[in-house]
XYZ file of N, CA and C in Angstrom:
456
model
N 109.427 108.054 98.071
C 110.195 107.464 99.160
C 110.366 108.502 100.257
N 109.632 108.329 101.724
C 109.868 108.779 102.571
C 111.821 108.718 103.250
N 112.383 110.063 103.950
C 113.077 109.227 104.524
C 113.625 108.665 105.722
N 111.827 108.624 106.524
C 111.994 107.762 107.431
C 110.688 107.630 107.688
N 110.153 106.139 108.395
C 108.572 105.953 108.808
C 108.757 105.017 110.003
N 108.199 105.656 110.550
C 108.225 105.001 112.205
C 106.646 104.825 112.380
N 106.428 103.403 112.933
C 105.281 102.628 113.591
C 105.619 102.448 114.714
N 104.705 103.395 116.354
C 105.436 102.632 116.858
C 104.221 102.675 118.100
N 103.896 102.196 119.450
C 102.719 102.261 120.692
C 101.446 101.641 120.111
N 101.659 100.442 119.484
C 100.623 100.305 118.709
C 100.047 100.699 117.719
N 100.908 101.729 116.872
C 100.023 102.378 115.330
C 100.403 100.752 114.372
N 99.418 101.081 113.829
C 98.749 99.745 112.866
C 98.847 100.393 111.541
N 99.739 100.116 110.295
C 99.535 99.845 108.459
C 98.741 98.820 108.111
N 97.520 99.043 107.897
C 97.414 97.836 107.392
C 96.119 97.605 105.888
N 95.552 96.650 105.490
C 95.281 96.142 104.533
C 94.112 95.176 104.980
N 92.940 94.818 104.664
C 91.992 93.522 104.969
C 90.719 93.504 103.846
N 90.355 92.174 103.805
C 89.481 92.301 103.231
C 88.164 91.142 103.835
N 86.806 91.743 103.708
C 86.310 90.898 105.246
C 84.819 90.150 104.241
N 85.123 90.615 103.219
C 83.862 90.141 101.732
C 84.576 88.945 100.965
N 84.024 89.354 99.224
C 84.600 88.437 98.101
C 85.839 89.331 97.464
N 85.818 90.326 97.493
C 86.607 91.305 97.081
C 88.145 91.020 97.439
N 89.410 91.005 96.788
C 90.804 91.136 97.675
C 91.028 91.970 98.277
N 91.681 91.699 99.286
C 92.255 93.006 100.083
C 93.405 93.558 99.184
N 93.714 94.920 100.090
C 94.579 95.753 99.233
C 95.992 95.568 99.810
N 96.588 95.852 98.920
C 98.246 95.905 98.672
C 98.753 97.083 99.823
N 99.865 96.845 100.517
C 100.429 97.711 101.255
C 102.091 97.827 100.486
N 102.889 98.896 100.475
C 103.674 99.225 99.983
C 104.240 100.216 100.400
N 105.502 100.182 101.743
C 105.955 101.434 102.284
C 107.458 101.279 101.610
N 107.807 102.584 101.582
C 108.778 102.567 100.798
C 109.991 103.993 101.897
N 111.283 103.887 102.375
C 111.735 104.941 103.071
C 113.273 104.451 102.927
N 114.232 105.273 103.616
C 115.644 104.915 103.748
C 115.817 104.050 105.116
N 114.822 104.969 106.471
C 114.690 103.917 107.603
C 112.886 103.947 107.795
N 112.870 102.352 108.523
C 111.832 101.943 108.843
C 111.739 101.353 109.998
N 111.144 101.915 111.225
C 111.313 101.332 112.532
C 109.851 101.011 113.366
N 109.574 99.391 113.154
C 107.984 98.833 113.731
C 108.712 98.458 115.075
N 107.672 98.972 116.355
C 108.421 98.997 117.585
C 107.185 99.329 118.648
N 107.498 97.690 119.467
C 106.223 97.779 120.803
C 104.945 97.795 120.552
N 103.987 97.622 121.438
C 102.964 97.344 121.309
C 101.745 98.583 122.260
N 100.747 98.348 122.029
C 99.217 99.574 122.568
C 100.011 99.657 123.904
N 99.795 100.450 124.742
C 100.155 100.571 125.952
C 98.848 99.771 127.158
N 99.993 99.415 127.955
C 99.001 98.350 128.684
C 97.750 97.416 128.277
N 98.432 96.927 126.977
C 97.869 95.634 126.250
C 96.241 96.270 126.074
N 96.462 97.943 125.725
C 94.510 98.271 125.301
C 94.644 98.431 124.110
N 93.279 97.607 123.499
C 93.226 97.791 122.273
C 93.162 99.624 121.545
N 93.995 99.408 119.641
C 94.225 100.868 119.703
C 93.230 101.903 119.926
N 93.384 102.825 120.243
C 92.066 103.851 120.499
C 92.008 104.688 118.936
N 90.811 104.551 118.996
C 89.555 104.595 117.659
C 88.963 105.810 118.644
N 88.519 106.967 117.940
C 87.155 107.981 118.297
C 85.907 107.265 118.032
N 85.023 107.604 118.933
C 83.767 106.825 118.855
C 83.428 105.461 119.034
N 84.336 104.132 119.320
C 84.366 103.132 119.436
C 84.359 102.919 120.688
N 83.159 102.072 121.616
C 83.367 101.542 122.478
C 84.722 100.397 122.521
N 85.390 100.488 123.917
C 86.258 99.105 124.068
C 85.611 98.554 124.864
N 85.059 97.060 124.584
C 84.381 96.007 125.897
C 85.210 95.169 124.886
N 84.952 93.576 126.253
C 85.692 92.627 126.031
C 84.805 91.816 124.975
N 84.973 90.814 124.479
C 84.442 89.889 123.647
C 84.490 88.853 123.468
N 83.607 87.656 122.577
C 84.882 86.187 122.760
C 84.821 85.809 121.297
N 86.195 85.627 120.789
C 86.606 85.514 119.166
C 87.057 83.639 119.734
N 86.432 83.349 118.274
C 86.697 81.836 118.539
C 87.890 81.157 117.768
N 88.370 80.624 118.350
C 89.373 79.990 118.043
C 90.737 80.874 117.873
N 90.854 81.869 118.590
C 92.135 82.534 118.865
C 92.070 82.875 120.370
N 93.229 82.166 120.803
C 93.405 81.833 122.138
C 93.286 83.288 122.745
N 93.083 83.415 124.235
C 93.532 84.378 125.075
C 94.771 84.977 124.936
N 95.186 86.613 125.398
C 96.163 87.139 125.398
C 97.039 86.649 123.837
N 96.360 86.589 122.723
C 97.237 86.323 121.580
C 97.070 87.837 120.946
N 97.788 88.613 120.044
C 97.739 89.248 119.676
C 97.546 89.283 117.960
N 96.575 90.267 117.395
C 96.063 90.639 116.632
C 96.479 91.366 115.941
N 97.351 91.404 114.445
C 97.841 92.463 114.079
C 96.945 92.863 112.729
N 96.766 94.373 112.442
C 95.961 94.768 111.464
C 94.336 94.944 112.150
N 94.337 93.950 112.903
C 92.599 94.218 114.224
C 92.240 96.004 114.327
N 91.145 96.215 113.544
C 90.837 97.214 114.126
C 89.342 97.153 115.308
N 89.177 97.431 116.288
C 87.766 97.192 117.396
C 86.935 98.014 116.653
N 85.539 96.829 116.554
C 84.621 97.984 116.773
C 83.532 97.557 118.274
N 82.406 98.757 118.281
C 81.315 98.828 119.374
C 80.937 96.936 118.971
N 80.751 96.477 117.971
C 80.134 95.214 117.977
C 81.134 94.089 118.104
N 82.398 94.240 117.858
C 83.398 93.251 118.033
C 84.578 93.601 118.115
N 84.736 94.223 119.481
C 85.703 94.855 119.993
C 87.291 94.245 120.299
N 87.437 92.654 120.663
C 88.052 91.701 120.887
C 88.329 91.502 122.219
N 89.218 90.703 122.701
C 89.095 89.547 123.732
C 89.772 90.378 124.571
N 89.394 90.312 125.857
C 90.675 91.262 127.102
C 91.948 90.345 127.187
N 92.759 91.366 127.542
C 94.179 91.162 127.529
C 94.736 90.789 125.969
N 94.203 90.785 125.301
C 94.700 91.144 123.315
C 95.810 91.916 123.396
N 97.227 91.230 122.489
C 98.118 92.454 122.673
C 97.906 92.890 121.098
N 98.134 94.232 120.965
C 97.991 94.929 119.803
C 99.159 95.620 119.557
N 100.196 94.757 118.563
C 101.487 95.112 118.242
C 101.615 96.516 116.928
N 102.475 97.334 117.388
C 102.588 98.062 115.990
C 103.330 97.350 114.881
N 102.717 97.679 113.475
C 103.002 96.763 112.578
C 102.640 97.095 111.521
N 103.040 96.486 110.315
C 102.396 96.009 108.834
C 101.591 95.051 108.516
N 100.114 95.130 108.597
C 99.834 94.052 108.137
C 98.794 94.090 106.557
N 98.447 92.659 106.101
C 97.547 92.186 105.147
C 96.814 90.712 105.979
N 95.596 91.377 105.864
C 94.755 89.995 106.122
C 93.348 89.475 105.775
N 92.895 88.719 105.727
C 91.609 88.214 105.661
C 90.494 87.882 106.722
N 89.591 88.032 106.606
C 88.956 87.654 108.099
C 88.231 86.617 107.776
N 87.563 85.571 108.600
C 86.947 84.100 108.598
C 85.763 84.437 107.418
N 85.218 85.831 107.683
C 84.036 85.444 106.612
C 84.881 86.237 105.204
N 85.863 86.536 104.742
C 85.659 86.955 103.587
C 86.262 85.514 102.508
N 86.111 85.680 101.260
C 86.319 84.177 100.197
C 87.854 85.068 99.182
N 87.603 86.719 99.604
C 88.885 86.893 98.612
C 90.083 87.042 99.644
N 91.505 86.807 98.570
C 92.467 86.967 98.739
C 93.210 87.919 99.654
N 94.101 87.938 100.658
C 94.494 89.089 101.335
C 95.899 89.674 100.226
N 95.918 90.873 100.140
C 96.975 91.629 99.461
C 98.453 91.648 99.830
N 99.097 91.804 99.097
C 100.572 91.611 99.216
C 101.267 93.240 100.051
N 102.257 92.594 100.788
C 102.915 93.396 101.465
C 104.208 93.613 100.984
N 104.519 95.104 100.839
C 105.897 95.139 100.531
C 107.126 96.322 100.916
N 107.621 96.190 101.222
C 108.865 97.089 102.735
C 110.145 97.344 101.731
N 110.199 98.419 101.396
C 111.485 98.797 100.484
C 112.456 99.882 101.392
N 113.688 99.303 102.137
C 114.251 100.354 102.973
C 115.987 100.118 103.266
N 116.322 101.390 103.192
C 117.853 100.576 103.957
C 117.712 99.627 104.975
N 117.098 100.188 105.680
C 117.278 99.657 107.050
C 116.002 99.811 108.015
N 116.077 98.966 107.879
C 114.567 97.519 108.555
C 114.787 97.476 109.769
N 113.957 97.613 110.736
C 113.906 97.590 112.149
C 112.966 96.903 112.591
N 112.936 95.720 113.130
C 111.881 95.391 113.929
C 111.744 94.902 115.251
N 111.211 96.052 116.067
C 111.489 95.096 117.240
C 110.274 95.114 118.656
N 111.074 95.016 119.648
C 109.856 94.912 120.968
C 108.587 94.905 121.033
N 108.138 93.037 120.188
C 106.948 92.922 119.823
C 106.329 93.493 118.655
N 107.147 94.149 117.710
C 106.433 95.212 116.564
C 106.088 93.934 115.551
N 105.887 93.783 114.350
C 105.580 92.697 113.980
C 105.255 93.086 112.327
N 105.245 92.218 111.645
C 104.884 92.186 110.091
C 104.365 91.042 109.828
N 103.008 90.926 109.267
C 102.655 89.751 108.694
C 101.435 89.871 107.446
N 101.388 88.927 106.952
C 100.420 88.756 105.817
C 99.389 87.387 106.240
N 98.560 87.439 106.962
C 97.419 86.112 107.371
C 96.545 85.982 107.084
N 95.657 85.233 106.769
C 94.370 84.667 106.543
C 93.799 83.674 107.720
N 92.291 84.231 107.448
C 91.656 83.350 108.585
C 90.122 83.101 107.693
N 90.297 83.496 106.380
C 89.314 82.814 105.241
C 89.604 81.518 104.362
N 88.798 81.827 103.390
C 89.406 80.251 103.009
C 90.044 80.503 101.620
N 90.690 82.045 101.804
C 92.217 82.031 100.378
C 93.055 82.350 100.608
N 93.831 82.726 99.954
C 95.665 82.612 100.796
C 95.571 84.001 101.185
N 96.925 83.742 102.162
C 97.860 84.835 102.606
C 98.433 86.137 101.119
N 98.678 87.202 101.606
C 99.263 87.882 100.648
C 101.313 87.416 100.589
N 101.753 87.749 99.749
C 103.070 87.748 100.088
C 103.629 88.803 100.576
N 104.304 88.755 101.224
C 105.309 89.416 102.150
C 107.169 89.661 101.418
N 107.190 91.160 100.408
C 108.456 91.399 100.096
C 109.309 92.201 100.981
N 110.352 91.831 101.577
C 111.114 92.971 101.649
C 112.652 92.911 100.477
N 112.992 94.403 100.393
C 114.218 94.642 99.475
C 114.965 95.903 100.729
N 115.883 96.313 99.761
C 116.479 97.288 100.144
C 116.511 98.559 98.828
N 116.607 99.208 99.284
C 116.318 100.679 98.118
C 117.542 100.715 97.335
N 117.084 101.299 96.362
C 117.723 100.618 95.041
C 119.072 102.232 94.731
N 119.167 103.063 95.424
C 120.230 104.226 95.796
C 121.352 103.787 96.134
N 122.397 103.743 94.849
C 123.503 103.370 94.855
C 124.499 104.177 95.910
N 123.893 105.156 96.250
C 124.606 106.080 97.044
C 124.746 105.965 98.678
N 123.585 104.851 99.252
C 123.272 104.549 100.310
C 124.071 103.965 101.213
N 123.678 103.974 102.390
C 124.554 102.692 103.018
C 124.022 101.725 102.576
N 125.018 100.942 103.343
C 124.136 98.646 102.923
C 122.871 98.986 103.651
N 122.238 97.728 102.887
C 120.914 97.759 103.536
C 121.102 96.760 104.887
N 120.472 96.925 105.925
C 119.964 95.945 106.944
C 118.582 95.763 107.421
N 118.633 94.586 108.344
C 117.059 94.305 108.656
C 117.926 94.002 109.804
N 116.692 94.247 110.828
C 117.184 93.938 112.280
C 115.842 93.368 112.669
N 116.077 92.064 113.977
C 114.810 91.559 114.476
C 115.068 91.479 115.887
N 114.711 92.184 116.524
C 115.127 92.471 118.153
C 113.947 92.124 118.881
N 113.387 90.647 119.053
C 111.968 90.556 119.961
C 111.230 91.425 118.974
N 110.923 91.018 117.801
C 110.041 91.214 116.837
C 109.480 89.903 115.671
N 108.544 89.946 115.071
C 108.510 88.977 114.277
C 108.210 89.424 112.708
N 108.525 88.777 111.525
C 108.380 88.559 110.731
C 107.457 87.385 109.889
């Protein structure tokens, strides 16, 4: 147990699986946890060696944002993409396995200005589940979760 982990200008946790294989399990564990804002000026995150050009992904609208998306030179994604900092687990259209479970163990949960947590699929098997708790230190403060223009 860290005791504290901050996501925040677009840094991305995440989990995918883009085959038959499941994706993997994410599991942060701290006293505080603060996911907060998004890439600066809606650019996708910067990768070494990766071209950014625009692209066209089908069936996800313009200006929607992508969480767990990493660009590459061959499928970089759509201009104006917002790229929220976050937790994610997901699947992509071509993989058949499962996306992995997410799970957030902390006093105190922060999420906000666009930061985001999710577990999605865009194959054809489920979502991972999505736990949060609070840390199990009898000695702690109460636990909270906060959602300030963030999503869950």
């Amino acid at each position: 147990t860290a005791p504290s982990i901050f996501v925040r200008d677009g840094a991305q946790i995440s989990a995918s699986t883009n085959a038959s294989g499941a994706g993997g399990n994410v599991r942060l564990a701290a006293n505080q946890i603060e996911i907060s804002g998004t890439t600066p000026n809606n650019q996708p995150p910067s990768i070494p060696g990766v071209a950014s050009q625009a692209a066209s992904f089908n069936g996800i609208p313009p200006n929607s944002y992508l969480g767990g998306f990493i660009p590459t030179s061959n499928f970089p994604g759509p201009s104006g993409t917002q790229y929220p900092s976050g937790v994610f687990t997901q699947t992509s259209a071509a993989s058949t396995g499962a996306a992995g479970a997410l799970t957030i163990e902390a006093q105190q949960l922060t999420v906000q200005n666009q930061g985001a947590i999710a577990a999605t699929t865009f194959g054809t098997q489920s979502a991972g589940n999505i736990t949060i708790r609070g840390n199990s230190d009898p000695a702690s403060l109460a636990n909270q979760v906060t959602l300030d223009n963030g999503s869950i």
